[in-house]
Short mmCIF file of C-alpha atoms and ligand atoms in Angstrom, two decimals:
data_model
loop_
_atom_site.label_atom_id
_atom_site.label_comp_id
_atom_site.label_asym_id
_atom_site.label_seq_id
_atom_site.Cartn_x
_atom_site.Cartn_y
_atom_site.Cartn_z
CA UNK A 719 -8.76 45.26 -29.22
CA UNK A 720 -9.22 44.20 -25.22
CA UNK A 721 -7.64 46.66 -23.31
CA UNK A 722 -7.20 45.80 -20.22
CA UNK A 723 -7.00 49.31 -17.74
CA UNK A 724 -5.32 48.84 -14.63
CA UNK A 725 -5.69 52.54 -12.29
CA UNK A 726 -5.72 53.76 -8.24
CA UNK A 727 -8.94 55.65 -9.34
CA UNK A 728 -12.15 54.71 -11.01
CA UNK A 729 -15.47 57.15 -11.24
CA UNK A 730 -17.77 56.33 -9.22
CA UNK A 731 -16.07 53.99 -7.36
CA UNK A 732 -13.50 55.65 -5.89
CA UNK A 733 -12.55 59.02 -6.39
CA UNK A 734 -9.67 61.66 -5.85
CA UNK A 735 -9.79 63.67 -8.45
CA UNK A 736 -9.56 63.70 -12.50
CA UNK A 737 -7.96 60.87 -13.05
CA UNK A 738 -11.18 58.43 -11.54
CA UNK A 739 -13.39 60.93 -13.84
CA UNK A 740 -11.09 59.91 -17.27
CA UNK A 741 -10.30 56.43 -16.08
CA UNK A 742 -14.14 55.68 -16.40
CA UNK A 743 -14.72 58.15 -19.33
CA UNK A 744 -12.38 56.33 -21.97
CA UNK A 745 -13.33 52.65 -20.69
CA UNK A 746 -17.13 53.87 -21.19
CA UNK A 747 -16.67 54.93 -24.88
CA UNK A 748 -13.73 52.47 -26.05
CA UNK A 749 -16.92 49.88 -25.38
CA UNK A 750 -19.40 51.60 -27.59
CA UNK A 751 -16.65 51.91 -30.54
CA UNK A 752 -16.43 47.74 -29.62
CA UNK A 753 -14.03 47.25 -27.92
CA UNK A 754 -13.92 44.64 -25.33
CA UNK A 755 -12.26 46.31 -21.87
CA UNK A 756 -12.17 45.59 -19.08
CA UNK A 757 -10.30 47.61 -15.54
CA UNK A 758 -8.88 46.28 -12.38
CA UNK A 759 -9.55 48.73 -9.51
CA UNK A 760 -8.34 48.32 -5.98
CA UNK A 761 -11.59 47.35 -3.46
CA UNK A 762 -11.45 50.08 -0.95
CA UNK A 763 -13.39 50.44 2.13
CA UNK A 764 -14.49 53.14 1.32
CA UNK A 765 -16.52 51.52 -2.33
CA UNK A 766 -20.24 51.37 -1.75
CA UNK A 767 -19.93 47.59 -3.08
CA UNK A 768 -24.22 47.62 -1.88
CA UNK A 769 -24.66 50.22 -3.81
CA UNK A 770 -22.64 49.26 -6.96
CA UNK A 771 -23.17 45.50 -6.41
CA UNK A 772 -20.55 44.50 -7.00
CA UNK A 773 -19.56 40.62 -6.16
CA UNK A 774 -17.02 38.46 -4.81
CA UNK A 775 -16.01 35.87 -7.17
CA UNK A 776 -15.57 32.27 -6.63
CA UNK A 777 -11.45 33.45 -7.80
CA UNK A 778 -8.98 34.24 -5.65
CA UNK A 779 -5.37 35.07 -7.11
CA UNK A 780 -2.50 34.72 -6.62
CA UNK A 781 0.16 37.49 -7.32
CA UNK A 782 3.97 37.16 -6.53
CA UNK A 783 5.24 39.59 -4.25
CA UNK A 784 8.90 39.01 -3.56
CA UNK A 785 10.16 36.27 -3.47
CA UNK A 786 6.99 34.75 -1.90
CA UNK A 787 2.69 34.83 -2.93
CA UNK A 788 0.49 37.06 -1.80
CA UNK A 789 -3.04 36.60 -2.26
CA UNK A 790 -6.51 38.40 -3.49
CA UNK A 791 -9.78 37.69 -3.90
CA UNK A 792 -11.89 39.25 -7.07
CA UNK A 793 -14.97 40.51 -6.66
CA UNK A 794 -16.41 41.80 -9.60
CA UNK A 795 -18.79 45.16 -10.45
CA UNK A 796 -19.81 46.69 -14.17
CA UNK A 797 -18.94 50.28 -14.86
CA UNK A 798 -22.79 51.66 -14.36
CA UNK A 799 -25.37 52.59 -17.23
CA UNK A 800 -22.62 50.18 -19.46
CA UNK A 801 -22.04 46.81 -19.22
CA UNK A 802 -17.70 47.04 -18.93
CA UNK A 803 -16.49 44.60 -16.46
CA UNK A 804 -14.70 46.16 -13.94
CA UNK A 805 -12.55 43.29 -10.81
CA UNK A 806 -11.72 44.69 -7.36
CA UNK A 807 -8.68 42.99 -5.40
CA UNK A 808 -9.59 42.39 -2.03
CA UNK A 809 -6.64 43.00 0.22
CA UNK A 810 -7.26 43.10 4.03
CA UNK A 811 -3.42 44.80 4.99
CA UNK A 812 -3.26 46.94 1.62
CA UNK A 813 -7.56 48.39 0.77
CA UNK A 814 -9.17 48.22 4.04
CA UNK A 815 -8.30 51.71 5.95
CA UNK A 816 -9.81 54.83 5.20
CA UNK A 817 -10.04 56.85 2.02
CA UNK A 818 -7.23 55.36 -0.74
CA UNK A 819 -4.14 57.45 -0.46
CA UNK A 820 -4.36 58.62 3.45
CA UNK A 821 -5.08 62.10 3.91
CA UNK A 822 -3.21 64.04 4.27
CA UNK A 823 0.18 63.09 3.67
CA UNK A 824 -0.26 59.18 2.41
CA UNK A 825 0.40 56.15 3.86
CA UNK A 826 3.65 54.82 4.52
CA UNK A 827 2.96 51.60 1.92
CA UNK A 828 2.07 53.65 -1.07
CA UNK A 829 4.45 51.44 -2.69
CA UNK A 830 3.87 48.19 -2.08
CA UNK A 831 0.23 48.73 -2.29
CA UNK A 832 0.31 49.80 -5.76
CA UNK A 833 3.22 47.42 -7.26
CA UNK A 834 0.78 44.64 -5.67
CA UNK A 835 -2.41 46.18 -7.77
CA UNK A 836 0.39 46.49 -10.52
CA UNK A 837 1.82 42.81 -10.77
CA UNK A 838 -1.72 41.75 -9.66
CA UNK A 839 -3.47 42.99 -12.81
CA UNK A 840 -2.01 40.21 -15.16
CA UNK A 841 -2.34 37.38 -12.67
CA UNK A 842 -6.31 39.03 -12.69
CA UNK A 843 -6.18 38.45 -16.11
CA UNK A 844 -4.96 35.15 -16.71
CA UNK A 845 -7.26 33.87 -14.16
CA UNK A 846 -10.17 35.19 -16.35
CA UNK A 847 -8.45 33.90 -20.21
CA UNK A 848 -7.88 37.64 -21.22
CA UNK A 849 -5.06 38.54 -23.15
CA UNK A 850 -4.86 41.75 -23.81
CA UNK A 851 -3.91 43.78 -26.93
CA UNK A 852 -3.08 46.62 -24.90
CA UNK A 853 -2.47 46.96 -21.14
CA UNK A 854 -2.93 50.98 -19.78
CA UNK A 855 -1.95 52.20 -16.71
CA UNK A 856 -2.55 55.28 -14.71
CA UNK A 857 0.00 57.95 -13.16
CA UNK A 858 2.58 56.00 -10.66
CA UNK A 859 0.48 54.05 -8.65
CA UNK A 860 0.09 51.32 -11.21
CA UNK A 861 3.55 52.85 -13.69
CA UNK A 862 5.11 49.40 -12.84
CA UNK A 863 3.12 47.19 -14.76
CA UNK A 864 4.72 48.34 -17.70
CA UNK A 865 8.06 47.61 -16.46
CA UNK A 866 6.23 43.68 -15.97
CA UNK A 867 5.24 43.89 -18.97
CA UNK A 868 8.56 44.47 -20.24
CA UNK A 869 10.50 41.82 -17.54
CA UNK A 870 8.47 39.26 -15.50
CA UNK A 871 5.85 38.51 -18.64
CA UNK A 872 7.92 38.97 -21.19
CA UNK A 873 7.66 36.04 -22.79
CA UNK A 874 4.30 35.23 -21.50
CA UNK A 875 1.90 33.72 -23.72
CA UNK A 876 -1.09 35.91 -22.84
CA UNK A 877 1.06 38.42 -22.31
CA UNK A 878 4.52 38.46 -25.44
CA UNK A 879 2.67 40.11 -27.94
CA UNK A 880 0.97 43.24 -25.80
CA UNK A 881 1.51 47.10 -25.75
CA UNK A 882 2.20 48.90 -22.83
CA UNK A 883 0.66 53.18 -22.50
CA UNK A 884 1.84 54.77 -19.57
CA UNK A 885 -0.54 58.17 -19.20
CA UNK A 886 0.42 60.96 -16.78
CA UNK A 887 -2.01 62.29 -15.53
CA UNK A 888 -0.02 64.37 -13.20
CA UNK A 889 3.92 64.28 -13.28
CA UNK A 890 3.86 66.16 -9.59
CA UNK A 891 3.11 63.23 -8.42
CA UNK A 892 6.52 60.93 -8.81
CA UNK A 893 5.94 57.86 -6.38
CA UNK A 894 9.27 57.38 -4.77
CA UNK A 895 10.71 54.78 -2.41
CA UNK A 896 13.43 52.82 -1.76
CA UNK A 897 15.43 50.58 -4.08
CA UNK A 898 16.12 48.38 -0.77
CA UNK A 899 12.11 47.51 -0.11
CA UNK A 900 10.69 48.36 -3.90
CA UNK A 901 12.94 46.11 -6.07
CA UNK A 902 13.12 42.79 -4.27
CA UNK A 903 9.04 43.24 -3.84
CA UNK A 904 9.08 43.17 -7.40
CA UNK A 905 11.61 41.01 -8.19
CA UNK A 906 14.29 43.40 -9.74
CA UNK A 907 18.34 42.48 -8.52
CA UNK A 908 18.88 44.96 -6.09
CA UNK A 909 22.40 45.38 -7.38
CA UNK A 910 20.96 46.81 -10.95
CA UNK A 911 19.62 50.11 -9.66
CA UNK A 912 21.87 52.73 -10.22
CA UNK A 913 20.87 54.30 -13.51
CA UNK A 914 18.33 52.00 -14.48
CA UNK A 915 15.46 52.39 -15.87
CA UNK A 916 14.33 52.76 -12.07
CA UNK A 917 16.91 55.08 -11.07
CA UNK A 918 16.03 59.09 -10.30
CA UNK A 919 18.56 60.84 -7.75
CA UNK A 920 19.22 57.51 -5.97
CA UNK A 921 15.89 56.71 -5.15
CA UNK A 922 13.39 54.45 -7.08
CA UNK A 923 11.25 56.53 -9.22
CA UNK A 924 7.52 55.29 -10.20
CA UNK A 925 6.83 57.59 -12.31
CA UNK A 926 10.01 57.71 -14.93
CA UNK A 927 9.82 53.64 -14.06
CA UNK A 928 6.24 54.36 -16.23
CA UNK A 929 8.12 56.73 -18.77
CA UNK A 930 10.90 54.15 -19.95
CA UNK A 931 9.29 51.10 -20.24
CA UNK A 932 6.00 52.09 -21.80
CA UNK A 933 5.70 51.46 -25.55
CA UNK A 934 3.80 54.93 -25.83
CA UNK A 935 3.73 57.07 -23.46
CA UNK A 936 0.68 60.23 -23.41
CA UNK A 937 -0.02 63.41 -21.02
CA UNK A 938 -3.95 64.82 -20.52
CA UNK A 939 -3.12 68.27 -22.29
CA UNK A 940 -0.64 69.42 -25.76
CA UNK A 941 0.09 72.26 -24.00
CA UNK A 942 1.12 69.97 -20.23
CA UNK A 943 3.21 67.62 -23.14
CA UNK A 944 5.21 71.18 -23.64
CA UNK A 945 5.27 72.11 -20.29
CA UNK A 946 6.20 68.40 -18.56
CA UNK A 947 8.84 68.09 -21.31
CA UNK A 948 10.79 71.58 -21.80
CA UNK A 949 9.76 73.99 -17.90
CA UNK A 950 10.72 73.31 -14.28
CA UNK A 951 7.00 72.18 -14.48
CA UNK A 952 8.90 68.33 -16.03
CA UNK A 953 9.93 68.00 -11.62
CA UNK A 954 13.16 66.40 -12.99
CA UNK A 955 11.56 63.97 -14.68
CA UNK A 956 12.03 66.86 -18.72
CA UNK A 957 15.28 63.86 -19.93
CA UNK A 958 13.94 60.91 -19.99
CA UNK A 959 10.85 62.79 -21.36
CA UNK A 960 12.81 63.77 -23.60
CA UNK A 961 14.64 60.75 -24.12
CA UNK A 962 11.54 59.11 -25.19
CA UNK A 963 10.39 62.56 -27.02
CA UNK A 964 8.64 61.08 -30.29
CA UNK A 965 6.65 58.13 -28.18
CA UNK A 966 5.00 60.98 -26.45
CA UNK A 967 1.94 62.82 -27.25
CA UNK A 968 -0.19 64.93 -24.92
CA UNK A 969 -4.32 63.99 -26.09
CA UNK A 970 -6.56 65.83 -24.56
CA UNK A 971 -8.84 65.13 -21.70
CA UNK A 972 -12.72 64.30 -22.75
CA UNK A 973 -16.33 65.44 -20.49
CA UNK A 974 -18.50 62.71 -20.65
CA UNK A 975 -21.58 64.58 -21.19
CA UNK A 976 -23.78 61.69 -19.83
CA UNK A 977 -22.66 62.26 -16.42
CA UNK A 978 -22.33 66.02 -17.16
CA UNK A 979 -25.17 67.06 -19.08
CA UNK A 980 -27.49 70.61 -17.69
CA UNK A 981 -30.64 69.44 -19.74
CA UNK A 982 -30.70 66.14 -17.78
CA UNK A 983 -28.93 66.22 -14.86
CA UNK A 984 -30.53 65.24 -11.28
CA UNK A 985 -28.63 66.12 -9.12
CA UNK A 986 -29.93 70.74 -10.33
CA UNK A 987 -32.52 71.66 -9.16
CA UNK A 988 -33.27 73.20 -12.56
CA UNK A 989 -32.67 71.59 -16.05
CA UNK A 990 -31.74 74.25 -18.52
CA UNK A 991 -29.80 74.20 -22.27
CA UNK A 992 -28.00 77.40 -24.17
CA UNK A 993 -32.01 78.25 -25.25
CA UNK A 994 -33.53 78.15 -22.08
CA UNK A 995 -30.49 79.67 -20.00
CA UNK A 996 -33.27 81.68 -17.81
CA UNK A 997 -34.05 78.50 -16.04
CA UNK A 998 -30.47 78.82 -14.38
CA UNK A 999 -30.89 81.16 -12.82
CA UNK A 1000 -33.02 78.75 -10.56
CA UNK A 1001 -30.13 76.63 -9.15
CA UNK A 1002 -28.48 79.81 -8.48
CA UNK A 1003 -32.10 80.64 -6.39
CA UNK A 1004 -31.53 77.97 -4.53
CA UNK A 1005 -27.96 78.01 -3.48
CA UNK A 1006 -28.92 81.39 -2.15
CA UNK A 1007 -32.25 80.36 -0.39
CA UNK A 1008 -29.63 77.24 0.79
CA UNK A 1009 -27.27 79.32 2.16
CA UNK A 1010 -28.04 83.02 2.75
CA UNK A 1011 -30.32 84.68 4.51
CA UNK A 1012 -33.69 85.90 3.04
CA UNK A 1013 -32.38 90.47 3.05
CA UNK A 1014 -29.45 89.17 1.22
CA UNK A 1015 -30.40 86.57 -1.76
CA UNK A 1016 -29.36 88.93 -4.28
CA UNK A 1017 -29.61 86.89 -7.72
CA UNK A 1018 -27.80 90.11 -9.32
CA UNK A 1019 -24.69 89.44 -7.51
CA UNK A 1020 -22.86 87.92 -9.66
CA UNK A 1021 -21.27 84.12 -7.62
CA UNK A 1022 -17.67 82.98 -8.21
CA UNK A 1023 -17.61 79.06 -7.82
CA UNK A 1024 -14.57 76.80 -7.65
CA UNK A 1025 -14.77 72.80 -6.72
CA UNK A 1026 -11.52 71.86 -6.47
CA UNK A 1027 -8.54 70.48 -4.72
CA UNK A 1028 -7.38 72.29 -2.35
CA UNK A 1029 -3.90 71.84 -2.73
CA UNK A 1030 -1.60 74.88 -3.65
CA UNK A 1031 -1.43 73.07 -7.18
CA UNK A 1032 -4.93 74.48 -7.49
CA UNK A 1033 -3.99 78.38 -6.83
CA UNK A 1034 -6.01 78.18 -3.82
CA UNK A 1035 -3.06 81.58 -2.45
CA UNK A 1036 -4.27 83.64 -5.31
CA UNK A 1037 -7.92 82.87 -4.29
CA UNK A 1038 -7.07 83.76 -0.70
CA UNK A 1039 -5.50 86.78 -2.30
CA UNK A 1040 -8.09 88.71 -4.03
CA UNK A 1041 -11.55 87.21 -2.49
CA UNK A 1042 -12.17 89.10 0.53
CA UNK A 1043 -11.84 92.42 -1.21
CA UNK A 1044 -14.98 91.48 -3.96
CA UNK A 1045 -16.66 89.91 -1.22
CA UNK A 1046 -16.25 93.02 1.17
CA UNK A 1047 -17.80 95.94 -1.83
CA UNK A 1048 -20.34 93.19 -2.46
CA UNK A 1049 -19.24 93.04 -6.40
CA UNK A 1050 -19.40 89.42 -6.11
CA UNK A 1051 -20.69 85.86 -3.98
CA UNK A 1052 -18.47 83.27 -4.06
CA UNK A 1053 -19.29 79.75 -3.70
CA UNK A 1054 -16.76 77.05 -2.99
CA UNK A 1055 -16.50 73.21 -2.59
CA UNK A 1056 -13.29 71.73 -1.98
CA UNK A 1057 -11.56 68.99 0.54
CA UNK A 1058 -7.93 69.41 0.78
CA UNK A 1059 -4.77 70.89 2.75
CA UNK A 1060 -6.07 71.64 6.30
CA UNK A 1061 -4.27 75.53 5.79
CA UNK A 1062 -5.84 76.19 3.33
CA UNK A 1063 -8.98 74.35 4.74
CA UNK A 1064 -9.23 76.71 7.26
CA UNK A 1065 -7.94 80.25 5.46
CA UNK A 1066 -10.99 79.89 4.10
CA UNK A 1067 -12.87 78.67 6.93
CA UNK A 1068 -11.68 82.46 8.57
CA UNK A 1069 -12.96 84.29 5.93
CA UNK A 1070 -16.10 82.65 4.79
CA UNK A 1071 -16.83 83.06 8.66
CA UNK A 1072 -15.92 86.69 8.35
CA UNK A 1073 -18.35 86.88 5.23
CA UNK A 1074 -21.33 84.45 5.78
CA UNK A 1075 -22.96 85.55 3.29
CA UNK A 1076 -20.67 86.70 0.57
CA UNK A 1077 -18.38 83.55 0.92
CA UNK A 1078 -20.19 80.31 1.22
CA UNK A 1079 -17.84 77.10 1.85
CA UNK A 1080 -18.23 73.99 2.05
CA UNK A 1081 -15.77 71.48 3.01
CA UNK A 1082 -15.57 67.71 1.97
CA UNK A 1083 -15.83 65.79 -1.46
CA UNK A 1084 -20.20 66.61 -2.63
CA UNK A 1085 -20.22 64.48 -5.88
CA UNK A 1086 -23.86 65.88 -6.01
CA UNK A 1087 -23.75 69.47 -4.77
CA UNK A 1088 -20.59 69.48 -6.92
CA UNK A 1089 -23.26 68.78 -9.81
CA UNK A 1090 -25.21 71.51 -8.23
CA UNK A 1091 -22.24 74.54 -7.69
CA UNK A 1092 -21.24 74.35 -10.66
CA UNK A 1093 -25.22 74.83 -12.12
CA UNK A 1094 -25.44 77.80 -10.06
CA UNK A 1095 -22.32 80.05 -10.39
CA UNK A 1096 -22.13 82.88 -12.83
CA UNK A 1097 -18.37 81.74 -12.74
CA UNK A 1098 -15.52 79.07 -12.15
CA UNK A 1099 -12.42 80.19 -11.00
CA UNK A 1100 -9.66 77.91 -11.61
CA UNK A 1101 -5.93 80.28 -11.17
CA UNK A 1102 -3.94 76.85 -11.03
CA UNK A 1103 -0.70 76.82 -10.07
CA UNK A 1104 -0.35 74.18 -13.19
CA UNK A 1105 -2.95 72.19 -14.02
CA UNK A 1106 -2.33 69.05 -16.92
CA UNK A 1107 -5.55 69.26 -18.40
CA UNK A 1108 -8.52 70.35 -15.56
CA UNK A 1109 -12.23 68.88 -16.08
CA UNK A 1110 -14.36 71.27 -13.84
CA UNK A 1111 -13.80 73.82 -16.24
CA UNK A 1112 -14.98 71.16 -19.11
CA UNK A 1113 -18.49 70.77 -17.46
CA UNK A 1114 -18.34 74.90 -16.29
CA UNK A 1115 -18.35 75.42 -20.11
CA UNK A 1116 -21.23 73.32 -20.72
CA UNK A 1117 -23.75 74.10 -18.05
CA UNK A 1118 -23.21 78.72 -19.40
CA UNK A 1119 -20.42 78.57 -16.25
CA UNK A 1120 -18.22 81.64 -17.52
CA UNK A 1121 -14.30 79.93 -16.59
CA UNK A 1122 -11.68 82.23 -15.82
CA UNK A 1123 -9.27 80.36 -15.58
CA UNK A 1124 -4.88 80.84 -15.25
CA UNK A 1125 -3.32 79.56 -19.22
CA UNK A 1126 -0.84 76.87 -18.14
CA UNK A 1127 -1.21 73.34 -19.32
CA UNK A 1128 -5.23 72.02 -20.48
CA UNK A 1129 -6.77 75.09 -18.90
CA UNK A 1130 -5.39 76.97 -21.65
CA UNK A 1131 -6.19 74.88 -24.27
CA UNK A 1132 -9.75 74.76 -22.98
CA UNK A 1133 -10.61 78.26 -22.69
CA UNK A 1134 -10.07 80.86 -25.03
CA UNK A 1135 -10.40 84.68 -23.78
CA UNK A 1136 -13.53 86.39 -24.50
CA UNK A 1137 -12.97 88.79 -26.99
CA UNK A 1138 -15.32 91.88 -27.34
CA UNK A 1139 -14.91 92.50 -31.32
CA UNK A 1140 -15.23 89.33 -32.97
CA UNK A 1141 -17.48 88.12 -29.97
CA UNK A 1142 -15.59 84.70 -29.82
CA UNK A 1143 -13.83 83.35 -26.96
CA UNK A 1144 -14.79 81.30 -23.79
CA UNK A 1145 -14.42 82.95 -20.62
CA UNK A 1146 -11.07 84.78 -19.01
CA UNK A 1147 -7.52 84.36 -19.00
CA UNK A 1148 -4.03 85.69 -17.14
CA UNK A 1149 -0.99 84.38 -17.66
CA UNK A 1150 1.09 85.44 -14.90
CA UNK A 1151 0.67 83.24 -10.81
CA UNK A 1152 -0.10 86.38 -9.08
CA UNK A 1153 -2.83 88.13 -7.68
CA UNK A 1154 -3.24 90.70 -9.40
CA UNK A 1155 -3.09 89.14 -12.46
CA UNK A 1156 -6.24 86.89 -11.17
CA UNK A 1157 -8.20 89.75 -9.79
CA UNK A 1158 -7.71 91.89 -12.92
CA UNK A 1159 -9.03 88.77 -14.84
CA UNK A 1160 -12.35 88.54 -12.40
CA UNK A 1161 -12.81 92.25 -12.82
CA UNK A 1162 -12.76 91.36 -16.62
CA UNK A 1163 -14.58 88.64 -16.12
CA UNK A 1164 -17.83 91.24 -13.75
CA UNK A 1165 -17.09 93.74 -16.73
CA UNK A 1166 -19.05 91.74 -19.24
CA UNK A 1167 -22.63 90.68 -16.73
CA UNK A 1168 -24.26 93.47 -16.65
CA UNK A 1169 -23.65 93.31 -21.05
CA UNK A 1170 -26.70 91.00 -21.60
CA UNK A 1171 -25.43 91.30 -25.36
CA UNK A 1172 -21.84 90.08 -24.16
CA UNK A 1173 -23.13 87.27 -21.40
CA UNK A 1174 -24.73 86.33 -23.40
CA UNK A 1175 -22.72 85.63 -26.15
CA UNK A 1176 -20.01 84.21 -23.71
CA UNK A 1177 -21.75 81.51 -21.91
CA UNK A 1178 -23.36 79.91 -25.39
CA UNK A 1179 -20.03 79.68 -26.94
CA UNK A 1180 -18.97 77.42 -24.01
CA UNK A 1181 -21.89 75.60 -24.20
CA UNK A 1182 -21.55 75.20 -27.89
CA UNK A 1183 -18.39 73.58 -27.12
CA UNK A 1184 -17.48 69.84 -27.59
CA UNK A 1185 -14.28 68.68 -25.53
CA UNK A 1186 -15.81 64.90 -25.77
CA UNK A 1187 -14.59 61.63 -24.37
CA UNK A 1188 -15.83 60.15 -27.50
CA UNK A 1189 -12.61 62.24 -29.48
CA UNK A 1190 -10.14 61.56 -26.71
CA UNK A 1191 -11.31 57.66 -26.89
CA UNK A 1192 -10.74 57.65 -30.21
CA UNK A 1193 -7.21 59.26 -30.23
CA UNK A 1194 -5.96 56.88 -27.30
CA UNK A 1195 -7.70 54.18 -29.84
CA UNK A 1196 -5.20 56.04 -32.19
CA UNK A 1197 -2.19 55.55 -29.56
CA UNK A 1198 -2.66 52.05 -29.13
CA UNK A 1199 -2.36 51.26 -32.99
CA UNK A 1200 0.84 52.98 -32.65
CA UNK A 1201 1.90 51.33 -29.10
CA UNK A 1202 1.48 47.86 -31.04
CA UNK A 1203 2.57 48.48 -34.12
CA UNK A 1204 6.39 49.58 -32.24
CA UNK A 1205 5.74 46.55 -31.85
CA UNK A 1206 5.48 44.84 -34.44
CA UNK A 1207 1.86 43.78 -34.99
CA UNK A 1208 -0.65 45.47 -37.05
CA UNK A 1209 -3.80 45.69 -35.18
P1 ADP B 2791 -7.29 67.14 -10.85
O1 ADP B 2791 -7.48 65.72 -11.33
O2 ADP B 2791 -6.55 67.76 -10.52
O3 ADP B 2791 -8.40 66.89 -9.43
P2 ADP B 2791 -9.95 68.51 -12.18
O4 ADP B 2791 -9.88 69.43 -12.87
O5 ADP B 2791 -9.14 67.07 -12.91
O6 ADP B 2791 -8.36 68.21 -11.47
O7 ADP B 2791 -10.83 66.86 -11.93
C1 ADP B 2791 -11.34 66.84 -10.85
C2 ADP B 2791 -12.51 66.12 -10.49
O8 ADP B 2791 -12.70 66.12 -9.06
C3 ADP B 2791 -13.96 67.15 -11.27
O9 ADP B 2791 -14.72 66.14 -11.42
C4 ADP B 2791 -14.71 68.20 -10.02
O10 ADP B 2791 -15.86 68.18 -9.84
C5 ADP B 2791 -13.98 67.16 -8.70
N1 ADP B 2791 -14.05 67.33 -7.55
C6 ADP B 2791 -12.77 67.86 -7.37
N2 ADP B 2791 -13.47 68.06 -5.55
C7 ADP B 2791 -14.80 68.54 -5.07
C8 ADP B 2791 -14.48 68.18 -4.37
N3 ADP B 2791 -14.80 68.88 -3.00
N4 ADP B 2791 -16.68 67.30 -4.27
C9 ADP B 2791 -16.78 66.70 -5.22
N5 ADP B 2791 -16.31 66.78 -6.50
C10 ADP B 2791 -14.78 67.95 -6.32
#
């Protein structure tokens, strides 16, 4: 199958969150299954072209924007460890800026920057003579590609037999924009806007656009698929998801276990497996040696880790509400790696300042350190308000780091409460979004720390879980076949 992927993020080139990991992991596995995959990404100024050997090509494509043409030079690289081609769109105007989306509010012209990416996807495919069976678009950024597929390119010889699949990684970000600005740029008549598939509450909503124009829609876990259809977690998109209900399903994200493998991870101090869990301690000892003065390096104090964007979604308020009580009593130490909203960074800095040896905070984005923290910690917390899938808890399971999570979205699909009677289960969960429910889950989790039998069992249960991206890659291929069937093709 020829699969054309268009996305705003892809690991390792440009990553803010799970979207990037999933785009890369799926492509890798489709390639391994024998499919022909190509990825289109913006060439952000922050991408290290030397490190990833990304080179300019001679291809310059013209991209229709409104009644004029804009131009982009195409750069080419490959997904590391594979020969999956990745095409990067050069645009001084759109992409030569700090970061990906612009912190913290997002660039005012993000609609236009990503409209350009969505439209250029077709022109780049044409320039390489690629005939895609599937266009796979991710989140609001590239949702317009699905509208283009069903309109401007509907009878184009190259795309007339292409099906469009839209994957929702986070419905909270919908990409809203002024119809008078965006529709003319996208080549649609603004007169036809009201009541159209672009219109949600009187503005263009890119998330809705993707949902309405795609042949099939997926989201990143079965529980999140239910939540966004039936509850306010759908953030206004519920009616559209129900309208498209027969074409919508949840496919659980998977981890790239070649990147996240404690037996061979180059970013950690000591590698280990379920059979050599004692070596995991060396990671913790190293982390303590880096951060805590000698007199307080007590290895017996459990370490609770977190690696996260610092936003309301991630339940930082719950963490702030109960961290101090555990730190002060000395029953746990916290190691947090995160970046995001200033108010959370400040509040965490304040607590870390008050308990410098019990609350260790790294702000910023650091991929290698995220491996180190996950390997070193005894527990990993994710008290998310909502969580489409979540990858960090999946990584933690593989690293024998016990997850403590709120049972929402993909967290509910990947972490089972430990049952000391049956000795089944992989972590600790709570439902109510409250500090007390979270603190209670931490208490429960800590109570097993000094029970070698249960402690060993919980960690081994987690390490045996298989949430490999290979599985989800195969499920996506089934979805693609189903999408092609919908447009009258059998592949
Ligand atoms: P989301 O996509 O909502 O951010 P996920 O759990 O799906 O949440 O994916 C988050 C990804 O980003 C994981 O790979 C996690 O390790 C990584 N990550 C988050 N914050 C940081 C950070 N500050 N430094 C390094 N990696 C981070």
